[in-house]
CSV table of C-alpha atoms in Angstrom, one decimal:
chain,number,residue,atom,x,y,z
J,1,MET,CA,-30.5,-25.0,-24.4
J,2,THR,CA,-28.9,-26.0,-21.4
J,3,THR,CA,-26.0,-27.9,-20.3
J,4,GLY,CA,-24.1,-29.5,-17.4
J,5,GLY,CA,-25.8,-28.5,-14.0
J,6,GLY,CA,-25.7,-26.8,-10.9
J,7,GLY,CA,-25.4,-23.4,-12.4
J,8,PHE,CA,-28.8,-22.3,-11.9
J,9,SER,CA,-32.4,-22.8,-10.6
J,10,ALA,CA,-35.2,-23.7,-12.9
J,11,ALA,CA,-37.2,-21.4,-11.6
J,12,GLY,CA,-34.9,-18.6,-11.8
J,13,LEU,CA,-33.9,-19.3,-15.6
J,14,ARG,CA,-37.9,-19.6,-16.3
J,15,ARG,CA,-38.3,-16.1,-14.8
J,16,LEU,CA,-35.2,-14.6,-16.9
J,17,ARG,CA,-36.8,-15.8,-19.9
J,18,GLU,CA,-40.0,-14.1,-18.9
J,19,VAL,CA,-38.4,-10.7,-18.2
J,20,LEU,CA,-36.4,-10.6,-21.5
J,21,ALA,CA,-40.0,-11.8,-23.3
J,22,ARG,CA,-41.6,-9.0,-21.5
J,23,HIS,CA,-39.4,-6.6,-23.2
J,24,VAL,CA,-39.7,-8.0,-26.8
J,25,ASP,CA,-43.5,-8.0,-26.2
J,26,SER,CA,-43.6,-4.1,-25.2
J,27,GLY,CA,-42.8,-3.7,-29.1
J,28,LYS,CA,-39.4,-1.7,-27.9
J,29,ILE,CA,-37.0,-4.6,-28.3
J,30,PRO,CA,-37.6,-6.4,-31.7
J,31,GLY,CA,-35.6,-9.4,-30.6
J,32,LEU,CA,-32.4,-10.5,-28.7
J,33,VAL,CA,-30.1,-13.1,-27.8
J,34,ALA,CA,-28.8,-14.3,-24.0
J,35,LEU,CA,-26.2,-16.6,-23.1
J,36,VAL,CA,-25.6,-17.2,-19.1
J,37,ALA,CA,-23.2,-19.3,-18.3
J,38,ARG,CA,-22.2,-20.6,-14.7
J,39,GLY,CA,-19.5,-23.0,-14.0
J,40,GLU,CA,-20.1,-25.8,-16.8
J,41,GLU,CA,-23.7,-24.8,-17.4
J,42,THR,CA,-24.8,-22.7,-20.3
J,43,HIS,CA,-27.9,-21.4,-21.2
J,44,VAL,CA,-29.3,-19.7,-24.7
J,45,GLU,CA,-32.3,-17.7,-25.4
J,46,ALA,CA,-33.3,-16.2,-28.6
J,47,ILE,CA,-36.2,-14.4,-28.5
J,48,GLY,CA,-38.3,-12.2,-31.0
J,49,THR,CA,-37.4,-11.3,-34.8
J,50,MET,CA,-34.6,-9.7,-36.9
J,51,ARG,CA,-36.7,-6.9,-37.9
J,52,HIS,CA,-39.1,-4.6,-35.9
J,53,ASP,CA,-41.9,-5.3,-38.4
J,54,GLY,CA,-41.4,-9.0,-38.0
J,55,GLY,CA,-39.4,-11.1,-40.7
J,56,ALA,CA,-37.1,-14.1,-39.6
J,57,PRO,CA,-36.8,-14.9,-36.0
J,58,MET,CA,-33.6,-14.7,-33.8
J,59,SER,CA,-31.6,-17.4,-33.4
J,60,ARG,CA,-28.5,-18.9,-31.7
J,61,ASP,CA,-26.1,-17.9,-34.4
J,62,THR,CA,-27.6,-14.1,-35.2
J,63,ILE,CA,-24.6,-11.8,-35.5
J,64,PHE,CA,-25.0,-8.4,-34.0
J,65,ARG,CA,-23.1,-5.3,-34.0
J,66,MET,CA,-21.0,-5.1,-30.7
J,67,ALA,CA,-19.9,-1.6,-30.5
J,68,SER,CA,-18.2,-0.9,-27.3
J,69,THR,CA,-18.4,-4.2,-25.8
J,70,SER,CA,-15.6,-5.3,-28.2
J,71,LYS,CA,-13.4,-2.9,-26.3
J,72,PRO,CA,-11.7,-5.9,-24.0
J,73,VAL,CA,-11.0,-7.7,-27.7
J,74,THR,CA,-8.8,-5.2,-28.3
J,75,VAL,CA,-6.9,-5.0,-25.0
J,76,ALA,CA,-6.3,-8.5,-25.5
J,77,ALA,CA,-4.4,-8.1,-28.3
J,78,ALA,CA,-2.1,-5.5,-26.8
J,79,MET,CA,-2.1,-7.9,-23.5
J,80,ALA,CA,-0.4,-10.4,-25.8
J,81,LEU,CA,1.9,-7.9,-27.0
J,82,LEU,CA,2.6,-7.0,-23.6
J,83,ASP,CA,3.5,-10.9,-22.4
J,84,ASP,CA,5.8,-11.1,-25.6
J,85,CYS,CA,7.5,-8.3,-24.1
J,86,ARG,CA,7.0,-6.3,-27.7
J,87,LEU,CA,5.3,-3.5,-25.4
J,88,ARG,CA,6.0,-2.3,-21.8
J,89,LEU,CA,3.2,-0.4,-19.7
J,90,ASP,CA,4.9,2.2,-19.1
J,91,ASP,CA,7.2,2.8,-22.5
J,92,PRO,CA,6.0,6.2,-24.2
J,93,VAL,CA,4.1,5.5,-27.3
J,94,ASP,CA,5.8,8.0,-29.6
J,95,PRO,CA,8.2,5.5,-31.3
J,96,TRP,CA,5.1,4.0,-33.2
J,97,LEU,CA,2.5,6.8,-33.1
J,98,PRO,CA,4.9,9.9,-33.7
J,99,GLU,CA,1.5,11.6,-34.2
J,100,LEU,CA,1.2,11.9,-30.5
J,101,ALA,CA,4.8,13.1,-29.5
J,102,ASP,CA,5.3,16.5,-28.1
J,103,ARG,CA,1.7,16.9,-27.0
J,104,ARG,CA,0.3,20.4,-26.0
J,105,VAL,CA,-2.7,20.2,-23.4
J,106,LEU,CA,-5.3,23.1,-22.7
J,107,GLN,CA,-5.2,25.3,-20.0
J,108,ARG,CA,-8.6,24.4,-19.0
J,109,PRO,CA,-10.0,21.7,-20.6
J,110,ASP,CA,-13.2,24.1,-21.5
J,111,GLY,CA,-11.3,26.8,-22.8
J,112,PRO,CA,-10.0,27.8,-26.3
J,113,LEU,CA,-7.8,25.0,-28.5
J,114,GLU,CA,-4.9,27.7,-28.5
J,115,ASP,CA,-4.4,28.5,-25.2
J,116,THR,CA,-1.9,25.7,-24.2
J,117,VAL,CA,1.1,24.4,-22.2
J,118,PRO,CA,3.2,21.5,-23.1
J,119,ALA,CA,2.7,18.0,-22.0
J,120,ARG,CA,4.7,17.1,-18.8
J,121,ARG,CA,5.2,13.7,-20.0
J,122,PRO,CA,5.0,11.3,-22.9
J,123,ILE,CA,2.2,9.3,-23.1
J,124,THR,CA,2.8,5.8,-22.6
J,125,VAL,CA,1.0,2.1,-23.3
J,126,ARG,CA,-0.6,2.5,-19.8
J,127,ASP,CA,-2.1,5.6,-20.1
J,128,LEU,CA,-3.7,3.9,-23.2
J,129,LEU,CA,-4.5,0.9,-21.6
J,130,THR,CA,-6.4,2.7,-18.9
J,131,SER,CA,-8.0,5.5,-21.4
J,132,THR,CA,-6.5,8.3,-19.5
J,133,PHE,CA,-4.0,9.3,-22.4
J,134,GLY,CA,-5.8,13.2,-22.0
J,135,LEU,CA,-8.6,12.7,-24.7
J,136,GLY,CA,-11.7,11.3,-25.4
J,137,THR,CA,-15.3,11.6,-24.3
J,138,ASP,CA,-16.0,13.7,-21.0
J,139,PHE,CA,-19.7,14.4,-20.6
J,140,GLU,CA,-18.7,17.4,-18.9
J,141,LEU,CA,-17.3,18.7,-21.8
J,142,LEU,CA,-19.9,18.2,-24.2
J,143,HIS,CA,-20.0,21.9,-25.1
J,144,ALA,CA,-16.4,22.7,-24.7
J,145,PRO,CA,-14.5,23.6,-27.9
J,146,ILE,CA,-12.2,20.4,-27.6
J,147,ARG,CA,-15.4,18.4,-27.7
J,148,ALA,CA,-16.1,20.0,-30.9
J,149,ALA,CA,-12.8,19.7,-32.4
J,150,THR,CA,-12.1,15.9,-31.2
J,151,PHE,CA,-15.7,15.1,-33.1
J,152,GLU,CA,-14.8,16.5,-36.4
J,153,ARG,CA,-12.0,14.8,-37.0
J,154,THR,CA,-12.3,11.8,-35.2
J,155,ASP,CA,-15.8,10.5,-35.2
J,156,TYR,CA,-17.1,7.7,-37.6
J,157,SER,CA,-20.5,7.1,-36.3
J,158,VAL,CA,-23.2,5.9,-38.6
J,159,ALA,CA,-24.4,9.7,-39.0
J,160,SER,CA,-20.8,10.7,-39.6
J,161,GLY,CA,-19.9,7.9,-42.4
J,162,PRO,CA,-16.9,5.9,-42.4
J,163,ALA,CA,-13.5,6.5,-40.9
J,164,PRO,CA,-10.0,7.4,-43.1
J,165,GLU,CA,-7.1,4.8,-43.4
J,166,PRO,CA,-5.6,4.5,-39.8
J,167,ASP,CA,-2.5,6.8,-40.6
J,168,GLU,CA,-4.6,9.9,-41.9
J,169,TRP,CA,-7.3,9.1,-38.9
J,170,MET,CA,-3.7,9.5,-36.7
J,171,ARG,CA,-2.7,12.7,-38.2
J,172,ARG,CA,-6.3,14.3,-37.5
J,173,LEU,CA,-5.9,12.9,-33.8
J,174,GLY,CA,-2.4,14.6,-33.7
J,175,GLU,CA,-3.7,17.9,-34.7
J,176,LEU,CA,-5.5,18.4,-31.3
J,177,PRO,CA,-4.1,19.2,-28.1
J,178,LEU,CA,-4.6,17.1,-25.1
J,179,SER,CA,-7.4,18.1,-23.0
J,180,TYR,CA,-5.8,17.1,-19.7
J,181,GLN,CA,-2.6,16.1,-18.8
J,182,PRO,CA,-1.4,12.2,-19.7
J,183,GLY,CA,-2.3,9.9,-17.0
J,184,GLN,CA,-4.6,12.9,-15.3
J,185,ARG,CA,-8.3,12.0,-16.1
J,186,TRP,CA,-10.4,9.1,-17.6
J,187,GLN,CA,-12.0,9.8,-20.2
J,188,TYR,CA,-14.4,7.5,-22.7
J,189,ASP,CA,-13.8,5.6,-26.0
J,190,LEU,CA,-11.0,7.2,-27.8
J,191,ALA,CA,-8.0,5.4,-26.3
J,192,ASN,CA,-9.4,1.9,-27.3
J,193,GLU,CA,-9.4,3.2,-31.3
J,194,VAL,CA,-5.6,4.4,-30.8
J,195,LEU,CA,-4.6,1.4,-29.0
J,196,GLY,CA,-6.0,-0.8,-32.1
J,197,VAL,CA,-3.7,1.5,-34.3
J,198,LEU,CA,-0.5,0.8,-31.8
J,199,VAL,CA,-1.2,-3.1,-32.0
J,200,SER,CA,-1.1,-2.9,-36.0
J,201,ARG,CA,1.9,-0.5,-36.2
J,202,VAL,CA,3.7,-2.6,-33.6
J,203,THR,CA,3.0,-6.0,-35.5
J,204,GLY,CA,3.2,-4.7,-38.9
J,205,ARG,CA,-0.4,-6.1,-39.9
J,206,PRO,CA,-3.8,-5.1,-39.6
J,207,LEU,CA,-5.7,-4.9,-36.4
J,208,GLU,CA,-7.9,-8.0,-37.7
J,209,THR,CA,-5.1,-10.3,-38.7
J,210,PHE,CA,-3.5,-10.0,-35.6
J,211,LEU,CA,-6.6,-10.2,-33.5
J,212,ARG,CA,-7.5,-13.5,-35.3
J,213,GLU,CA,-4.2,-15.2,-35.3
J,214,ARG,CA,-4.2,-14.5,-31.0
J,215,VAL,CA,-7.5,-14.3,-29.7
J,216,LEU,CA,-10.3,-14.7,-32.2
J,217,ASP,CA,-9.4,-18.3,-33.7
J,218,PRO,CA,-7.6,-19.7,-30.7
J,219,LEU,CA,-10.9,-18.8,-28.9
J,220,GLY,CA,-13.2,-20.3,-31.8
J,221,MET,CA,-14.6,-16.9,-32.3
J,222,LYS,CA,-15.2,-17.5,-36.1
J,223,ASP,CA,-18.0,-15.0,-36.6
J,224,THR,CA,-16.4,-11.8,-34.8
J,225,ALA,CA,-15.0,-9.6,-37.5
J,226,PHE,CA,-15.0,-6.0,-38.5
J,227,HIS,CA,-17.4,-6.8,-41.3
J,228,VAL,CA,-19.9,-9.6,-42.0
J,229,PRO,CA,-19.2,-11.3,-45.4
J,230,ALA,CA,-21.9,-12.0,-48.1
J,231,GLY,CA,-22.4,-15.6,-47.5
J,232,LYS,CA,-23.5,-14.6,-43.7
J,233,ILE,CA,-25.2,-10.8,-44.3
J,234,ASP,CA,-28.4,-12.7,-44.0
J,235,ARG,CA,-27.6,-13.4,-40.2
J,236,LEU,CA,-27.3,-9.7,-39.5
J,237,PRO,CA,-30.2,-7.7,-38.4
J,238,PRO,CA,-30.7,-4.3,-39.2
J,239,LEU,CA,-29.4,-1.4,-36.7
J,240,TYR,CA,-32.2,0.4,-35.0
J,241,GLY,CA,-31.9,4.2,-33.2
J,242,PRO,CA,-35.5,4.7,-32.0
J,243,ASP,CA,-36.6,8.4,-32.3
J,244,PRO,CA,-36.2,9.7,-28.7
J,245,ARG,CA,-39.3,12.0,-29.1
J,246,THR,CA,-41.7,9.3,-30.8
J,247,GLY,CA,-40.1,5.7,-30.5
J,248,GLU,CA,-40.3,5.2,-33.9
J,249,PHE,CA,-37.7,2.5,-35.2
J,250,LEU,CA,-35.3,4.4,-37.3
J,251,VAL,CA,-32.7,2.5,-38.9
J,252,TRP,CA,-29.3,3.2,-38.1
J,253,ASP,CA,-27.7,0.8,-40.4
J,254,GLU,CA,-29.0,-1.9,-43.0
J,255,ALA,CA,-27.5,-5.3,-43.2
J,256,ALA,CA,-27.1,-5.9,-46.9
J,257,GLY,CA,-25.5,-2.8,-48.4
J,258,GLY,CA,-24.9,-1.1,-44.9
J,259,ARG,CA,-21.8,-0.2,-43.0
J,260,SER,CA,-20.9,-3.8,-41.7
J,261,SER,CA,-21.4,-5.4,-44.9
J,262,ARG,CA,-17.9,-4.4,-46.2
J,263,PRO,CA,-14.4,-4.1,-44.7
J,264,PRO,CA,-13.7,-0.8,-43.0
J,265,ALA,CA,-11.0,1.4,-43.8
J,266,PHE,CA,-10.3,2.0,-40.1
J,267,GLN,CA,-10.3,-0.9,-37.8
J,268,GLY,CA,-11.8,0.3,-34.7
J,269,ALA,CA,-12.3,-2.1,-31.9
J,270,GLY,CA,-13.6,-1.1,-29.3
J,271,GLY,CA,-18.8,-15.4,-25.6
J,272,GLY,CA,-15.1,-17.4,-25.5
J,273,LEU,CA,-13.0,-14.1,-24.2
J,274,PHE,CA,-14.6,-13.7,-21.3
J,275,ARG,CA,-14.3,-17.5,-20.6
J,276,MET,CA,-10.9,-17.0,-20.9
J,277,LEU,CA,-10.6,-14.0,-18.7
J,278,LEU,CA,-12.5,-16.1,-16.0
J,279,ASP,CA,-10.1,-19.2,-16.6
J,280,HIS,CA,-6.7,-16.8,-16.0
J,281,GLY,CA,-5.7,-16.6,-19.8
J,282,MET,CA,-6.3,-20.1,-20.3
J,283,HIS,CA,-8.8,-21.7,-23.0
J,284,GLY,CA,-9.1,-25.5,-22.8
J,285,THR,CA,-5.4,-26.5,-22.7
J,286,GLU,CA,-4.2,-23.6,-24.8
J,287,ARG,CA,-3.0,-20.3,-22.9
J,288,ILE,CA,-4.2,-17.4,-24.6
J,289,LEU,CA,-3.1,-14.4,-22.3
J,290,SER,CA,-0.7,-15.1,-18.8
J,291,ARG,CA,-2.5,-14.8,-15.6
J,292,PRO,CA,-0.7,-11.2,-14.8
J,293,ALA,CA,-2.1,-10.0,-18.0
J,294,VAL,CA,-5.7,-10.9,-17.1
J,295,GLU,CA,-5.7,-10.0,-13.6
J,296,LEU,CA,-3.9,-6.4,-15.0
J,297,MET,CA,-7.3,-6.2,-17.3
J,298,THR,CA,-9.8,-7.3,-14.7
J,299,THR,CA,-8.7,-5.1,-11.5
J,300,ASN,CA,-9.3,-1.7,-11.1
J,301,ARG,CA,-6.3,0.7,-12.8
J,302,LEU,CA,-7.7,3.8,-11.5
J,303,THR,CA,-6.8,6.1,-8.8
J,304,PRO,CA,-8.6,7.2,-5.9
J,305,GLU,CA,-8.8,10.4,-7.5
J,306,GLN,CA,-9.6,9.3,-11.4
J,307,GLN,CA,-12.5,6.8,-10.1
J,308,ALA,CA,-14.4,9.5,-8.5
J,309,ALA,CA,-14.2,11.9,-11.3
J,310,ARG,CA,-15.3,9.2,-13.5
J,311,THR,CA,-18.2,8.0,-11.3
J,312,ALA,CA,-19.4,11.7,-10.8
J,313,MET,CA,-19.3,12.1,-14.3
J,314,TYR,CA,-21.3,9.0,-15.3
J,315,ARG,CA,-24.0,9.9,-12.5
J,316,ASN,CA,-25.2,12.9,-14.4
J,317,ILE,CA,-26.4,10.7,-17.4
J,318,ALA,CA,-27.5,7.6,-14.9
J,319,HIS,CA,-31.1,8.6,-15.8
J,320,LEU,CA,-30.4,7.8,-19.4
J,321,ALA,CA,-28.1,4.8,-18.6
J,322,ALA,CA,-30.1,3.2,-16.3
J,323,GLY,CA,-27.0,2.9,-13.7
J,324,GLN,CA,-24.4,1.9,-16.4
J,325,GLY,CA,-21.2,3.4,-15.6
J,326,GLN,CA,-21.7,3.5,-11.5
J,327,HIS,CA,-19.0,0.3,-11.5
J,328,GLY,CA,-16.4,2.7,-9.8
J,329,GLY,CA,-13.5,1.3,-11.3
J,330,TRP,CA,-12.0,0.4,-14.7
J,331,GLY,CA,-9.3,-1.9,-15.8
J,332,PHE,CA,-7.7,-2.3,-18.8
J,333,GLY,CA,-10.4,-1.8,-21.7
J,334,MET,CA,-13.5,-2.4,-19.4
J,335,ALA,CA,-15.2,-1.5,-16.2
J,336,VAL,CA,-14.5,-3.5,-12.8
J,337,ARG,CA,-17.1,-3.0,-10.0
J,338,THR,CA,-15.5,-1.9,-6.9
J,339,GLY,CA,-18.2,-1.8,-4.8
J,340,ARG,CA,-21.8,-3.3,-4.8
J,341,GLY,CA,-24.6,-0.9,-6.4
J,342,ASP,CA,-27.0,-3.2,-7.6
J,343,TYR,CA,-27.5,-6.8,-8.0
J,344,ALA,CA,-23.9,-7.7,-9.6
J,345,PRO,CA,-21.0,-8.0,-6.8
J,346,PRO,CA,-17.4,-6.6,-6.5
J,347,GLY,CA,-15.2,-8.0,-8.9
J,348,GLN,CA,-17.6,-8.7,-12.0
J,349,PHE,CA,-15.6,-7.0,-14.8
J,350,GLY,CA,-16.9,-6.1,-18.7
J,351,TRP,CA,-18.8,-3.2,-20.6
J,352,ASP,CA,-21.9,-2.4,-22.5
J,353,GLY,CA,-22.1,-1.0,-26.1
J,354,GLY,CA,-24.2,1.6,-27.3
J,355,THR,CA,-25.9,-0.6,-30.2
J,356,GLY,CA,-28.0,-2.3,-27.0
J,357,THR,CA,-25.1,-5.0,-25.9
J,358,THR,CA,-23.8,-6.0,-22.6
J,359,ALA,CA,-20.8,-8.7,-21.7
J,360,TYR,CA,-19.8,-9.1,-18.1
J,361,ALA,CA,-18.2,-12.1,-16.5
J,362,ASP,CA,-18.1,-12.5,-12.3
J,363,PRO,CA,-14.9,-14.4,-11.1
J,364,ALA,CA,-16.6,-15.1,-7.3
J,365,GLY,CA,-19.4,-16.5,-8.9
J,366,ARG,CA,-18.4,-18.1,-12.2
J,367,VAL,CA,-20.8,-16.1,-13.8
J,368,THR,CA,-20.9,-15.2,-17.2
J,369,GLY,CA,-23.7,-13.2,-19.2
J,370,ILE,CA,-23.9,-11.9,-22.7
J,371,LEU,CA,-27.2,-9.9,-24.1
J,372,LEU,CA,-27.3,-8.6,-27.5
J,373,THR,CA,-30.0,-6.8,-29.5
J,374,GLN,CA,-30.2,-4.7,-32.6
J,375,VAL,CA,-31.4,-1.3,-30.6
J,376,GLY,CA,-29.1,1.2,-30.0
J,377,MET,CA,-29.1,3.8,-26.8
J,378,SER,CA,-31.2,6.7,-28.5
J,379,THR,CA,-33.7,5.7,-25.9
J,380,PRO,CA,-33.2,4.1,-22.6
J,381,ASP,CA,-35.3,1.2,-23.7
J,382,SER,CA,-32.2,-1.1,-24.2
J,383,ALA,CA,-30.7,0.2,-21.3
J,384,ARG,CA,-33.3,-0.8,-19.1
J,385,LEU,CA,-33.5,-4.4,-20.8
J,386,ILE,CA,-29.9,-4.8,-20.2
J,387,HIS,CA,-30.2,-3.8,-16.4
J,388,ASP,CA,-33.5,-6.1,-16.0
J,389,PHE,CA,-31.2,-8.7,-17.5
J,390,TRP,CA,-28.5,-8.6,-15.2
J,391,THR,CA,-30.7,-8.3,-11.9
J,392,THR,CA,-32.8,-11.5,-12.9
J,393,LEU,CA,-29.5,-13.4,-13.9
J,394,TYR,CA,-28.3,-12.8,-10.6
J,395,GLN,CA,-31.2,-14.0,-8.9
J,396,ALA,CA,-31.2,-17.3,-10.9
J,397,THR,CA,-28.2,-18.2,-9.4
J,398,ALA,CA,-28.4,-21.5,-7.3
């Protein structure tokens, strides 16, 4: 479906569909839904089926697991609290997250957990927003004791089972030393989960309640939630994690009776949101976030040293991620391109999800793209699809 005009070339959109269909026809991606927008023009493609062996076709209202693509959503809730002056960027988080007070820090990031020194300063709101609070996924520390200890206490992936209540989750996190001093190094993922707990404690409400009031409902994101109710479960495909050796489709999570079919104890959050960010915080005539809050989210917040370390860390796994992570910068909860390393221009912001999702916006070109699949990144197939989606999308801009 296309509305408006002047955004994309007709030949470019045909080419985009051909490339997406080729991935589905390969048998590696059962189905997908893609949205591309430029200015007032929006184009949606739904290709393939809900299951790898057939079944219902993909449709515009299919519901997908966002995974890490949800990170900017959580950050938007935190930025609303900054706009309200209920949080400040350089305030310590200790009053709301006492589990993170009086931190110890490893002498060496790959050293024994008992070999620590006191943290030089408290963890701040800014540290959580920039993913530099001292803990997280670090691909250079995968075999370090802190990685195993963090995984044991805080992981709640499909393989690990559901997470506990937020207070218990924070208690477990508070047992760990930090791998780096607060504000020293960018590390992936964990900061966003802590940020969600912070928002909940500051507001005195579950994260989803505040998100729905301040972000989701005003943007019309009625199908975005932490679980899929029974009345919508038929719109959710299973989540697959193909076997890395054989390519066999293994079900990570079914729809009915799966993890997404019931409310989680821990609301971890890693369309309309990105259009709002392109419009400097406005959605139609309603202001969702202030213009300065959006600029903080969508411009690079890392120091040159943090940026270089982040780029080097991702470069070591680029063969699996089809170039993902090679953006240069990081804003609040999302990547920000600081140079042209592929078809996307500097200034583009957004992120990808391990369940085969991607969402970015480009302020200069007024381009938004969202691609959703049901294939996790256990193999390079969904990452390659994402790469080809962006390559072809930018060729379609008129």
